[in-house]
Short mmCIF file of C-alpha atoms and ligand atoms in Angstrom, two decimals:
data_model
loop_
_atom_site.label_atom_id
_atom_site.label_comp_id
_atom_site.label_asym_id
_atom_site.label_seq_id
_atom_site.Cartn_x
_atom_site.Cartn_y
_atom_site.Cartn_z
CA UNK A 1 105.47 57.67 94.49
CA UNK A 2 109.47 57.75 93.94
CA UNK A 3 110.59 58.20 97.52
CA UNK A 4 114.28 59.20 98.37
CA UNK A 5 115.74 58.52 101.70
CA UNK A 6 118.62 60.23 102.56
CA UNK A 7 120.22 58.22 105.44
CA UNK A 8 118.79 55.21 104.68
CA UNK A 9 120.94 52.49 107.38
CA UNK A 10 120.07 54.57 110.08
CA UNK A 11 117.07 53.33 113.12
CA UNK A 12 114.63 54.65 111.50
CA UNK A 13 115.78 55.04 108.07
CA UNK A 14 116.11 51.12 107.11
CA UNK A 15 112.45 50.56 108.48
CA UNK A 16 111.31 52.88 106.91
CA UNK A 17 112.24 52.20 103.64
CA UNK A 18 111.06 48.46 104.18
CA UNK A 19 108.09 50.21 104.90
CA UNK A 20 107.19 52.34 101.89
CA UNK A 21 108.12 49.65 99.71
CA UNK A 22 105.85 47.62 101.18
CA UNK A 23 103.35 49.81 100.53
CA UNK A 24 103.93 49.91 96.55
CA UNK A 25 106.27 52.54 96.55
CA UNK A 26 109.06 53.06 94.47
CA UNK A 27 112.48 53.68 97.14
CA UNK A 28 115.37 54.58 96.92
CA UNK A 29 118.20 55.77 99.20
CA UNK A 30 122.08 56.61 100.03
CA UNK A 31 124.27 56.15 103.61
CA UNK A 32 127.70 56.19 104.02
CA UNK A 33 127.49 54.27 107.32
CA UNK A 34 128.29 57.11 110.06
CA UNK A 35 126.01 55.79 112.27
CA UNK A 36 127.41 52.08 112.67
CA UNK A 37 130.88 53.98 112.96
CA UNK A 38 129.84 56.19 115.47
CA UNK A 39 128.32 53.86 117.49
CA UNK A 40 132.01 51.66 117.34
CA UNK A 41 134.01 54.87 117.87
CA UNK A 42 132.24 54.66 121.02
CA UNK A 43 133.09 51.19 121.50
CA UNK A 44 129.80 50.41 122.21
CA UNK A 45 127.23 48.17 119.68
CA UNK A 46 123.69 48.14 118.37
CA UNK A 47 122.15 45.45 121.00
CA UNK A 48 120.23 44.11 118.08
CA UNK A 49 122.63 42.04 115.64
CA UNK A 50 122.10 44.43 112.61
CA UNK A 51 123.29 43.07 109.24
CA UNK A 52 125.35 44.31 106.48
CA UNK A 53 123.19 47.37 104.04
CA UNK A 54 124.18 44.17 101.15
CA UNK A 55 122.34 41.35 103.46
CA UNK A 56 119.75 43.99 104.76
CA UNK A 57 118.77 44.43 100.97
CA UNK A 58 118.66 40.91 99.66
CA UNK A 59 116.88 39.77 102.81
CA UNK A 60 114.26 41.97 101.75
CA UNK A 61 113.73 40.77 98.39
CA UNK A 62 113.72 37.14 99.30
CA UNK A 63 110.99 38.21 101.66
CA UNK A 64 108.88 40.51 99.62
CA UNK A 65 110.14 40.16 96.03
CA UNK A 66 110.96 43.83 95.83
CA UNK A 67 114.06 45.97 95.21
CA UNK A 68 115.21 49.24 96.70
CA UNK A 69 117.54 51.02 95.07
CA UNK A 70 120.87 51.85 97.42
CA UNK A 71 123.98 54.08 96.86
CA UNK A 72 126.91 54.56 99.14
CA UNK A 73 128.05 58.05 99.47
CA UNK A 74 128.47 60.99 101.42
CA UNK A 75 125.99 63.09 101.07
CA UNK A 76 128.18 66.21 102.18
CA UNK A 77 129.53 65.97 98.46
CA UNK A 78 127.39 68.17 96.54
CA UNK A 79 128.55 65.60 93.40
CA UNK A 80 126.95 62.86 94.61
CA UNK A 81 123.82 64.52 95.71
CA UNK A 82 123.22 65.56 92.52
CA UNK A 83 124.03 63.02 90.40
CA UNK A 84 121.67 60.30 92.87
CA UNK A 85 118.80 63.01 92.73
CA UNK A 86 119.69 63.44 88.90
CA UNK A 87 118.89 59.69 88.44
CA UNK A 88 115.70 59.08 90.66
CA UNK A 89 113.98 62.53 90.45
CA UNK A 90 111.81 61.59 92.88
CA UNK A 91 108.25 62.92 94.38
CA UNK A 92 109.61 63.10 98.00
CA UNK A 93 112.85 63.01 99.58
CA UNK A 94 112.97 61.96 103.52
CA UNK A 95 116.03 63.78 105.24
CA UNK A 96 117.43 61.40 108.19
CA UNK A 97 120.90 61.83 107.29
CA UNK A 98 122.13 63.76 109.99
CA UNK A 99 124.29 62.97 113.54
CA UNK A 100 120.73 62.77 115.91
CA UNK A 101 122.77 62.62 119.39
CA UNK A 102 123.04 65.17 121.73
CA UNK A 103 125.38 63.53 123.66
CA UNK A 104 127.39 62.93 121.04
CA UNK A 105 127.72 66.84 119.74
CA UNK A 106 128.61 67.84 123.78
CA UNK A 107 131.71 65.84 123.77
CA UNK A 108 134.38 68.62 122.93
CA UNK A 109 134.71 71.10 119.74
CA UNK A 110 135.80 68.39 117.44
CA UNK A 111 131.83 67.15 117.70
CA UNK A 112 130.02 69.69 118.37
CA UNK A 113 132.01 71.16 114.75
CA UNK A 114 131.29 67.96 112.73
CA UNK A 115 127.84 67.65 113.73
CA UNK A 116 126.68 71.07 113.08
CA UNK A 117 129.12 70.86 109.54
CA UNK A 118 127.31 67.49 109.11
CA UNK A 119 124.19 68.34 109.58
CA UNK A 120 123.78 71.85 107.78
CA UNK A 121 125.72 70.73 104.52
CA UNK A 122 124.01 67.93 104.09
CA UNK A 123 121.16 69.98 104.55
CA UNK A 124 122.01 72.53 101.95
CA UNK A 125 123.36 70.13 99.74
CA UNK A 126 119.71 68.80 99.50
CA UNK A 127 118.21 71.91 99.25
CA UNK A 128 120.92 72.79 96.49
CA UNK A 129 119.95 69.98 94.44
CA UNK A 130 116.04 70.18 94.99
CA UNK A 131 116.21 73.21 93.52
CA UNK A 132 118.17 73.03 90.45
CA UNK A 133 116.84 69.07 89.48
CA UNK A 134 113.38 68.93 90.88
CA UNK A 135 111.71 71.97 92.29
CA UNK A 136 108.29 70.22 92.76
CA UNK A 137 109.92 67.64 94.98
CA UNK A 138 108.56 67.75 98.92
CA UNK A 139 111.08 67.34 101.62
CA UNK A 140 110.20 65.99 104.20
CA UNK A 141 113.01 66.85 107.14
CA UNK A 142 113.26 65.29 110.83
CA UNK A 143 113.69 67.83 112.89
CA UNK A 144 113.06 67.45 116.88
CA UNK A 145 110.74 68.66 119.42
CA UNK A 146 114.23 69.94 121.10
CA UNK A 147 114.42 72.51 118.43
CA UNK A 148 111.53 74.62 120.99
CA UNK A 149 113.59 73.71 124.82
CA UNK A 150 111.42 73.75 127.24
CA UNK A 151 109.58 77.49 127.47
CA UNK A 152 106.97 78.03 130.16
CA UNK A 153 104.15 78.17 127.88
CA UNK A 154 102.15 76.06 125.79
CA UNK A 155 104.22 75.12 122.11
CA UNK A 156 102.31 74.82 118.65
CA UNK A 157 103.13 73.48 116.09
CA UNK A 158 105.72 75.55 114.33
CA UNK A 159 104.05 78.78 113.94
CA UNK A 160 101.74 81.08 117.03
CA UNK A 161 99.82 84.38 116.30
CA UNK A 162 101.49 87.15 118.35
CA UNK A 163 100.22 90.47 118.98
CA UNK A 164 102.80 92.88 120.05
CA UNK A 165 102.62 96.74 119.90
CA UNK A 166 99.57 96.95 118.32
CA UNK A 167 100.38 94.84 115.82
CA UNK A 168 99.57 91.15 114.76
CA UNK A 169 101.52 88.51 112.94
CA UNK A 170 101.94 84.75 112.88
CA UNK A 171 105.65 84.01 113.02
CA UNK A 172 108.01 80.97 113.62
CA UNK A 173 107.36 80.23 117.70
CA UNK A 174 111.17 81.35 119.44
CA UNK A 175 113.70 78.42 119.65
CA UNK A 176 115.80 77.53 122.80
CA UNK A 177 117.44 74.12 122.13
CA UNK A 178 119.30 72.50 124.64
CA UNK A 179 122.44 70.99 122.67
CA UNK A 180 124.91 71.94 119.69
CA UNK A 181 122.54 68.54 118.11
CA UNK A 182 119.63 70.05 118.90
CA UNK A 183 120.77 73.79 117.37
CA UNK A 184 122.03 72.14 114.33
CA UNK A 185 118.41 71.34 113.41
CA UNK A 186 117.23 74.68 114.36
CA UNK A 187 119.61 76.16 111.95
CA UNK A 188 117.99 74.06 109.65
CA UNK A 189 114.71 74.56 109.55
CA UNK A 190 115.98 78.10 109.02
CA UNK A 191 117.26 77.41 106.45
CA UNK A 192 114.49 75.20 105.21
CA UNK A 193 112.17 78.12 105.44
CA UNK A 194 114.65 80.02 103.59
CA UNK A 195 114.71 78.09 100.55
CA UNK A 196 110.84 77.62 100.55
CA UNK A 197 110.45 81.37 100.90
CA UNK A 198 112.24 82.23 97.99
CA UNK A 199 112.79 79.52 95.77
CA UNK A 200 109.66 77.95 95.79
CA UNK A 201 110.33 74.78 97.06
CA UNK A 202 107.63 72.65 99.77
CA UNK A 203 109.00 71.30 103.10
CA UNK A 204 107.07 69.39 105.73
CA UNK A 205 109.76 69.88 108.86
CA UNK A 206 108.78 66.86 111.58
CA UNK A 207 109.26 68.21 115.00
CA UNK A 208 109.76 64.67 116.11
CA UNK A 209 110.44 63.34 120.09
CA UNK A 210 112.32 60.53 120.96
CA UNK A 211 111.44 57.51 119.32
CA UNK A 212 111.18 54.00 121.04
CA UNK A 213 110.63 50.40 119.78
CA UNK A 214 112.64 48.05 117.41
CA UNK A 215 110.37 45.80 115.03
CA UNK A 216 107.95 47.56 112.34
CA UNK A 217 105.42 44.95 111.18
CA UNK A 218 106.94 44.42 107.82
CA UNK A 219 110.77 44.05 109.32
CA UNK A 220 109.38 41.19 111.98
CA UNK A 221 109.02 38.93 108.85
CA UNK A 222 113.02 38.15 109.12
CA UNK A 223 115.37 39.11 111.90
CA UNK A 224 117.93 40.04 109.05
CA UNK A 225 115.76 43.12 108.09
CA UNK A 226 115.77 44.33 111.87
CA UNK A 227 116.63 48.07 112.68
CA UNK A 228 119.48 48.70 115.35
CA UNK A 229 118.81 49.42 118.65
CA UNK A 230 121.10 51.68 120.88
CA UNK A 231 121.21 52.04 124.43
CA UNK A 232 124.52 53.07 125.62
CA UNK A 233 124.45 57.11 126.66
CA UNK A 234 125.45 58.31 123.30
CA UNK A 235 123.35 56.76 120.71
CA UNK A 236 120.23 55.62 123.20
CA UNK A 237 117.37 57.99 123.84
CA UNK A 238 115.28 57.54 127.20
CA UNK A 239 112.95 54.79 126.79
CA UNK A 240 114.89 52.57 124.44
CA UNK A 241 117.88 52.89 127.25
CA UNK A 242 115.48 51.67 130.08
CA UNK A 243 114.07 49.00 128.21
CA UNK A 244 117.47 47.45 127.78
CA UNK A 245 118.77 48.59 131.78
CA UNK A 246 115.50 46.29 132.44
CA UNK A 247 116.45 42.98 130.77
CA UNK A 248 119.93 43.16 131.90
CA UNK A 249 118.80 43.95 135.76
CA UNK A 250 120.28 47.46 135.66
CA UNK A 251 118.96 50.00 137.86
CA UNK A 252 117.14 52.71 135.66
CA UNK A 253 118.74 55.83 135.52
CA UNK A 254 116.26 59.01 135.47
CA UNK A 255 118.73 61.87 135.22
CA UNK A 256 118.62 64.25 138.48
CA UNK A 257 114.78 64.65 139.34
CA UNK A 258 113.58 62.92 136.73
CA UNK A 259 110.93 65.26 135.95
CA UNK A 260 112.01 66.28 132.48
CA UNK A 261 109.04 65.74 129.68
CA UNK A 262 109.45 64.70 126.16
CA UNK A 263 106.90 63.67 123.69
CA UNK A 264 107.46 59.99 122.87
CA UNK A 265 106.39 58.06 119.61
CA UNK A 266 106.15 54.65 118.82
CA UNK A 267 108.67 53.61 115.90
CA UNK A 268 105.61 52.21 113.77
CA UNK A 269 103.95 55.69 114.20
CA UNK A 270 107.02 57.55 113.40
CA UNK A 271 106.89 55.57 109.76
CA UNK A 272 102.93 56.18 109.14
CA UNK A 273 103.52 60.16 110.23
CA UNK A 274 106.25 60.19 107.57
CA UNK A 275 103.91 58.81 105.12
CA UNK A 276 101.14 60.74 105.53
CA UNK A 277 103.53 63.86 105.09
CA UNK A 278 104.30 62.24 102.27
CA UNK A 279 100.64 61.14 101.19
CA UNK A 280 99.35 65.17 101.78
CA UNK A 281 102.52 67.37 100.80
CA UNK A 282 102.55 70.87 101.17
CA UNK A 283 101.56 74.17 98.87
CA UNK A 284 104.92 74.95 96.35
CA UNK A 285 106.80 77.69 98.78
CA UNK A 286 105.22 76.21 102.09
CA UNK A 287 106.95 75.42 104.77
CA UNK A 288 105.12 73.86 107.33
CA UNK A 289 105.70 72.39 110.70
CA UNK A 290 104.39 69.27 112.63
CA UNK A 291 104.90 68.50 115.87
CA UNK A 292 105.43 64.73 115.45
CA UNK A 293 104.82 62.38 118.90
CA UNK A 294 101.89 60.84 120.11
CA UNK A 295 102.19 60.53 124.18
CA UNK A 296 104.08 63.01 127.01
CA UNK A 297 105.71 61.38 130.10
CA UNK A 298 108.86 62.57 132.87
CA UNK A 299 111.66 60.23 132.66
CA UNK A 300 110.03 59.47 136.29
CA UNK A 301 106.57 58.16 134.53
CA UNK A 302 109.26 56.22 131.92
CA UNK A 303 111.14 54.43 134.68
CA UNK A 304 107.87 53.88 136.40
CA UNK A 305 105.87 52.06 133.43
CA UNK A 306 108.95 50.04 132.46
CA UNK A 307 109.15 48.59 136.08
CA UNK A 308 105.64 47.88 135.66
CA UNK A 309 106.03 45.92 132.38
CA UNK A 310 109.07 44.21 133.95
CA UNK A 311 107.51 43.04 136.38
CA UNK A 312 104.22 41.31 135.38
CA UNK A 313 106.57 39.26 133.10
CA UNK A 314 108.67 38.18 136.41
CA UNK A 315 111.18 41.26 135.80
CA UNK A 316 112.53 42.70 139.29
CA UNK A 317 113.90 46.43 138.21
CA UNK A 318 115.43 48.88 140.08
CA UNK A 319 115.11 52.72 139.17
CA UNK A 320 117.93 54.29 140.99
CA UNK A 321 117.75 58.36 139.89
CA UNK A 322 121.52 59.38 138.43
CA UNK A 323 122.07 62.23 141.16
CA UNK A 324 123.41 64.97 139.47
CA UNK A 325 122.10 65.61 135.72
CA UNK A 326 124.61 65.39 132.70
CA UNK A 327 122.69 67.72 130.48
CA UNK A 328 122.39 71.53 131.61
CA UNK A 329 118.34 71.23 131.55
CA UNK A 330 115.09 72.05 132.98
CA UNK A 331 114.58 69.31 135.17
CA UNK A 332 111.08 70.11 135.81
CA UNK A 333 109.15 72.10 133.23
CA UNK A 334 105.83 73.01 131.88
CA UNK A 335 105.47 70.55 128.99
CA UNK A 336 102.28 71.53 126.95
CA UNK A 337 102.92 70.73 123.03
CA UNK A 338 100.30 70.16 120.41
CA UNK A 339 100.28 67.31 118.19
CA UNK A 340 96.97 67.37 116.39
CA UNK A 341 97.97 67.80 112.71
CA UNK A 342 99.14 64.24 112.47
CA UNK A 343 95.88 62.88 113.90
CA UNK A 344 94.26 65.08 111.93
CA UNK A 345 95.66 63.29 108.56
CA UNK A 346 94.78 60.29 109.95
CA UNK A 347 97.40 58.85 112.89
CA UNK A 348 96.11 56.41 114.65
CA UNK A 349 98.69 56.16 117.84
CA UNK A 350 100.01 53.14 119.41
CA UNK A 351 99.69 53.76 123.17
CA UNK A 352 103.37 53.31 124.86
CA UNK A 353 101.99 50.77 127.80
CA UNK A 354 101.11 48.66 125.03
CA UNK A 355 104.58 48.16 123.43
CA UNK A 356 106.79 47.86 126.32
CA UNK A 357 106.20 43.88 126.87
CA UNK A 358 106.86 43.13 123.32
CA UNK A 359 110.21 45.59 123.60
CA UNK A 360 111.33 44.10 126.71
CA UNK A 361 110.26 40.20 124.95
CA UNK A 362 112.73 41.13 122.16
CA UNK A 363 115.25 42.86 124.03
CA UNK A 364 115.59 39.99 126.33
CA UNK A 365 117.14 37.82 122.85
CA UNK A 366 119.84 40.02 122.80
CA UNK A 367 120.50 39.98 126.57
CA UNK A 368 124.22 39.35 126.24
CA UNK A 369 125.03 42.17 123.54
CA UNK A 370 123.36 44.63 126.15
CA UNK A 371 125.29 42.69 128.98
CA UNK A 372 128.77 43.21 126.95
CA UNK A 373 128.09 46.56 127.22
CA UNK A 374 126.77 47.59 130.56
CA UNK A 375 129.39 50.31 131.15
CA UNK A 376 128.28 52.00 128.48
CA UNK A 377 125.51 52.88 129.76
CA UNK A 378 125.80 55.43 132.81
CA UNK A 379 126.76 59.49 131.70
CA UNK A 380 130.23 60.22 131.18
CA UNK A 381 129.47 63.38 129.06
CA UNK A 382 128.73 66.69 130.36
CA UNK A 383 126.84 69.23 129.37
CA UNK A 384 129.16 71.62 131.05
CA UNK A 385 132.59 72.11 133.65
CA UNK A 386 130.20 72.76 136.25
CA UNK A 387 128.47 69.34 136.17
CA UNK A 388 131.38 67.44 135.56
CA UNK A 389 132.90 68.56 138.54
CA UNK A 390 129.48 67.78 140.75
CA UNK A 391 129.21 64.33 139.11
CA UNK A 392 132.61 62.90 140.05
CA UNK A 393 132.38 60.33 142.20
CA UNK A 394 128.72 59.13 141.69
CA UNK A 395 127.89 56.25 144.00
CA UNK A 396 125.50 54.90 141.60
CA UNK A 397 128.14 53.77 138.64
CA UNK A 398 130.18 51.73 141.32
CA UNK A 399 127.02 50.20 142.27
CA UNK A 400 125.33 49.79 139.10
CA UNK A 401 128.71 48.14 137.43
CA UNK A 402 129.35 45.87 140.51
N1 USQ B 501 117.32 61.04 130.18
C1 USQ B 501 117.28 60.49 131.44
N2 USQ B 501 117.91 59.29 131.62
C2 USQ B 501 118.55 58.63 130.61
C3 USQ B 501 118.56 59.21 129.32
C4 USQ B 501 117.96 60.42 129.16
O1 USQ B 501 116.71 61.05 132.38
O2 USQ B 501 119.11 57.54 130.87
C5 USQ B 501 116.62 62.32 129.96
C6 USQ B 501 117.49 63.45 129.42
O3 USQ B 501 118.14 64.13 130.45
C7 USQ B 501 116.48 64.29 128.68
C8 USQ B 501 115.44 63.29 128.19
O4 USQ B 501 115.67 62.10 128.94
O5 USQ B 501 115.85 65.17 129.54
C9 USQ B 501 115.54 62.94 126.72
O6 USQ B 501 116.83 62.44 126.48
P1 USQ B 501 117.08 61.42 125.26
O7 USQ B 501 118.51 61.01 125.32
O8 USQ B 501 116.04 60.37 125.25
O9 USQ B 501 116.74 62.35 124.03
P2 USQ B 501 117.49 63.58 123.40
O10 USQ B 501 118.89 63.72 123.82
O11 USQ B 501 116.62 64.79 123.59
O12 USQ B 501 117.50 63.18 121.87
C10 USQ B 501 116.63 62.19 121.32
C11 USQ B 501 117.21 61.78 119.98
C12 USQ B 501 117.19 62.98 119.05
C13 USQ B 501 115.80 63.55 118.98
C14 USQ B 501 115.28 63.91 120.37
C15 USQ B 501 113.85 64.37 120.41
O13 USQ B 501 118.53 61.29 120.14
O14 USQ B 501 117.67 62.57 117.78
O15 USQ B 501 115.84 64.71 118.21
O16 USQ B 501 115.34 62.71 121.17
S1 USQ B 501 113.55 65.46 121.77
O17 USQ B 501 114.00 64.80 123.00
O18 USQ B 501 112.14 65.75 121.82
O19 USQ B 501 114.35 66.66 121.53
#
């Protein structure tokens, strides 16, 4: 299949176009590098030495004797998503190129404004372009698991059947994100279901949790074609971040109770889910909706298994619980998702317990980048006035950074 991936530099965007080229596919993709310059408006660095889009790409021919196609660009330009689509036409696009952090879109209104302009135009640009150059294309979008919050019933996937005054209808299940991030998506799939509705275009939206790991079997075959890996409070999501508080001997830092839920997947299931949306696309003028992670744990169960792995491999970790909570958040919650449609097309999961001693192997490498770092690593950004003003003077960043 012709496979376009919009945000193709990105974590999960470089492996995964190693990936599907591996598996015979013809890929191509566009960045315009946001992520990398994020990440160093931060001042902070992927812990894994990533190399330049230029070396990424001939690495990967010397290794496979392949090509995938690459354009810089910005795909906010309606110009340049057309003419790239124009060119490729292909079967499936895969929509990564958005700003994924939460943290990031709480700093003040100059980032909560570009991420939700980001994120929506790029969007619409897509859908823009779909439309007028290949209507029969699928797009397959990441959206996240954060799109629901954290309600105190059970959430399918996408869709529930509701009865209500006598009358029944299955409808979109109610969204309560938890971050400007996490709204832009919801405005998204909005507007995803939009265009399917009355254009007749097909959309697979992938209500994905947070994703841990670094190598992908195919990108272990050269450290030049490995994916970043973030861990600072910005860019790093929960498990990635202990992983690398771990190898460096940082305590690890459960926010508050430490008894929020997420559903976690594996970076080499995140790739197969995305091909088998791919591999069984949708009905022209579907929209559908998969809830895309394989295992649920509390930050609490996180900390816990990482200490674990640590130390059967002579590891001596610390949690130490950050005491008052950045994010304005459940901090414990009912937590019953399904996840079955994946499985159902054929996921096989990689169980979490599994992966941690190879993370934790690798991570321990790139010790020193991590080290460099450090005070990156505890909150600085909050969710609101409220928790700022509880969280000044936190005993744990003067002991942590001693
Ligand atoms: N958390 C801690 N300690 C930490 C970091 C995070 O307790 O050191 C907690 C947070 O408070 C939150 C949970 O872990 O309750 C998840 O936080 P996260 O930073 O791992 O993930 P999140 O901000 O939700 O965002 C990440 C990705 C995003 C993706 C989302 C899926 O950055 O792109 O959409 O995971 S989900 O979490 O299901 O919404």
């Amino acid at each position: 299949m012709r496979i376009f991936i919009a945000g193709m530099d990105g974590y999960l965007g470089w492996p995964l176009a190693v990936y599907l080229a591996c598996k015979g596919h013809e890929v191509a993709g566009a960045d315009i590098f946001m992520r990398r310059k994020w990440v160093k408006e931060r001042g902070n660095h992927s812990a894994t030495p990533i190399r330049s889009m230029r070396d990424r790409l001939g690495a990967f021919r010397e290794v496979f004797g392949k090509s995938i196609a690459f354009h810089v660009g910005d795909l906010r330009q309606y110009e340049f998503v057309h003419h790239v689509l124009g060119d490729f036409r292909p079967d499936a696009i895969v929509h990564l190129a958005e700003q994924p952090s939460a943290p990031y879109s709480m700093i003040d209104i100059d980032h909560a404004m570009f991420t939700q302009t980001n994120n929506l135009v790029t969007t619409l640009n897509l859908l823009y372009a779909v439309y007028d150059l290949c209507p029969d294309c699928h797009l397959v979008k990441l959206g996240t698991m954060g799109e629901y919050g954290t309600p105190n019933v059970p959430i399918p996937e996408g869709f529930f059947t509701i009865e209500y005054r006598g009358k029944t209808d299955t409808l979109p299940f109610p969204k309560q994100a938890g971050s400007w991030y996490h709204l832009s998506k919801v405005h998204d799939s909005q507007n995803i279901a939009f265009a399917c509705r009355s254009w007749g275009l097909r959309s697979t939206d992938l209500m994905q949790g947070p994703v841990y790991g670094i190598r992908t079997e195919e990108t272990q075959a050269d450290e030049r074609l490995l994916t970043r890996f973030d861990f600072g409070e910005v860019f790093g999501t929960a498990l990635n971040r202990f992983c690398a508080q771990a190898v460096i001997g940082f305590p690890l830092t459960p926010y508050g109770k430490g008894q929020q839920k997420r559903g976690f997947i594996n970076l080499i299931d995140s790739m197969r889910c995305i091909e088998l949306s791919i591999l069984n696309p949708p009905d022209r003028a579907e929209y559908r909706v998969f809830n895309q992670f394989t295992e649920i744990f509390s930050m609490v169960d996180l900390a816990q298994a990482v200490k674990e792995a640590g130390e059967k491999m002579g590891i001596s970790v610390q949690v130490a619980h950050v005491e008052v909570d950045p994010r304005v958040e459940a901090e414990r919650h009912l937590y019953e998702a399904d996840h079955q449609k994946l499985l159902d097309l054929g996921l096989q999961p990689h169980r979490m317990v599994d992966a941690l001693e190879y993370i934790l192997r690798d991570l321990t490498k790139y010790k020193d980048r991590i080290e460099a770092k450090k005070e990156h690593i505890l909150p600085t950004i909050y969710w609101s006035k409220e928790k700022r003003e509880a969280a000044a003077g936190l005993r744990l960043r003067e002991v942590a950074l001693r």
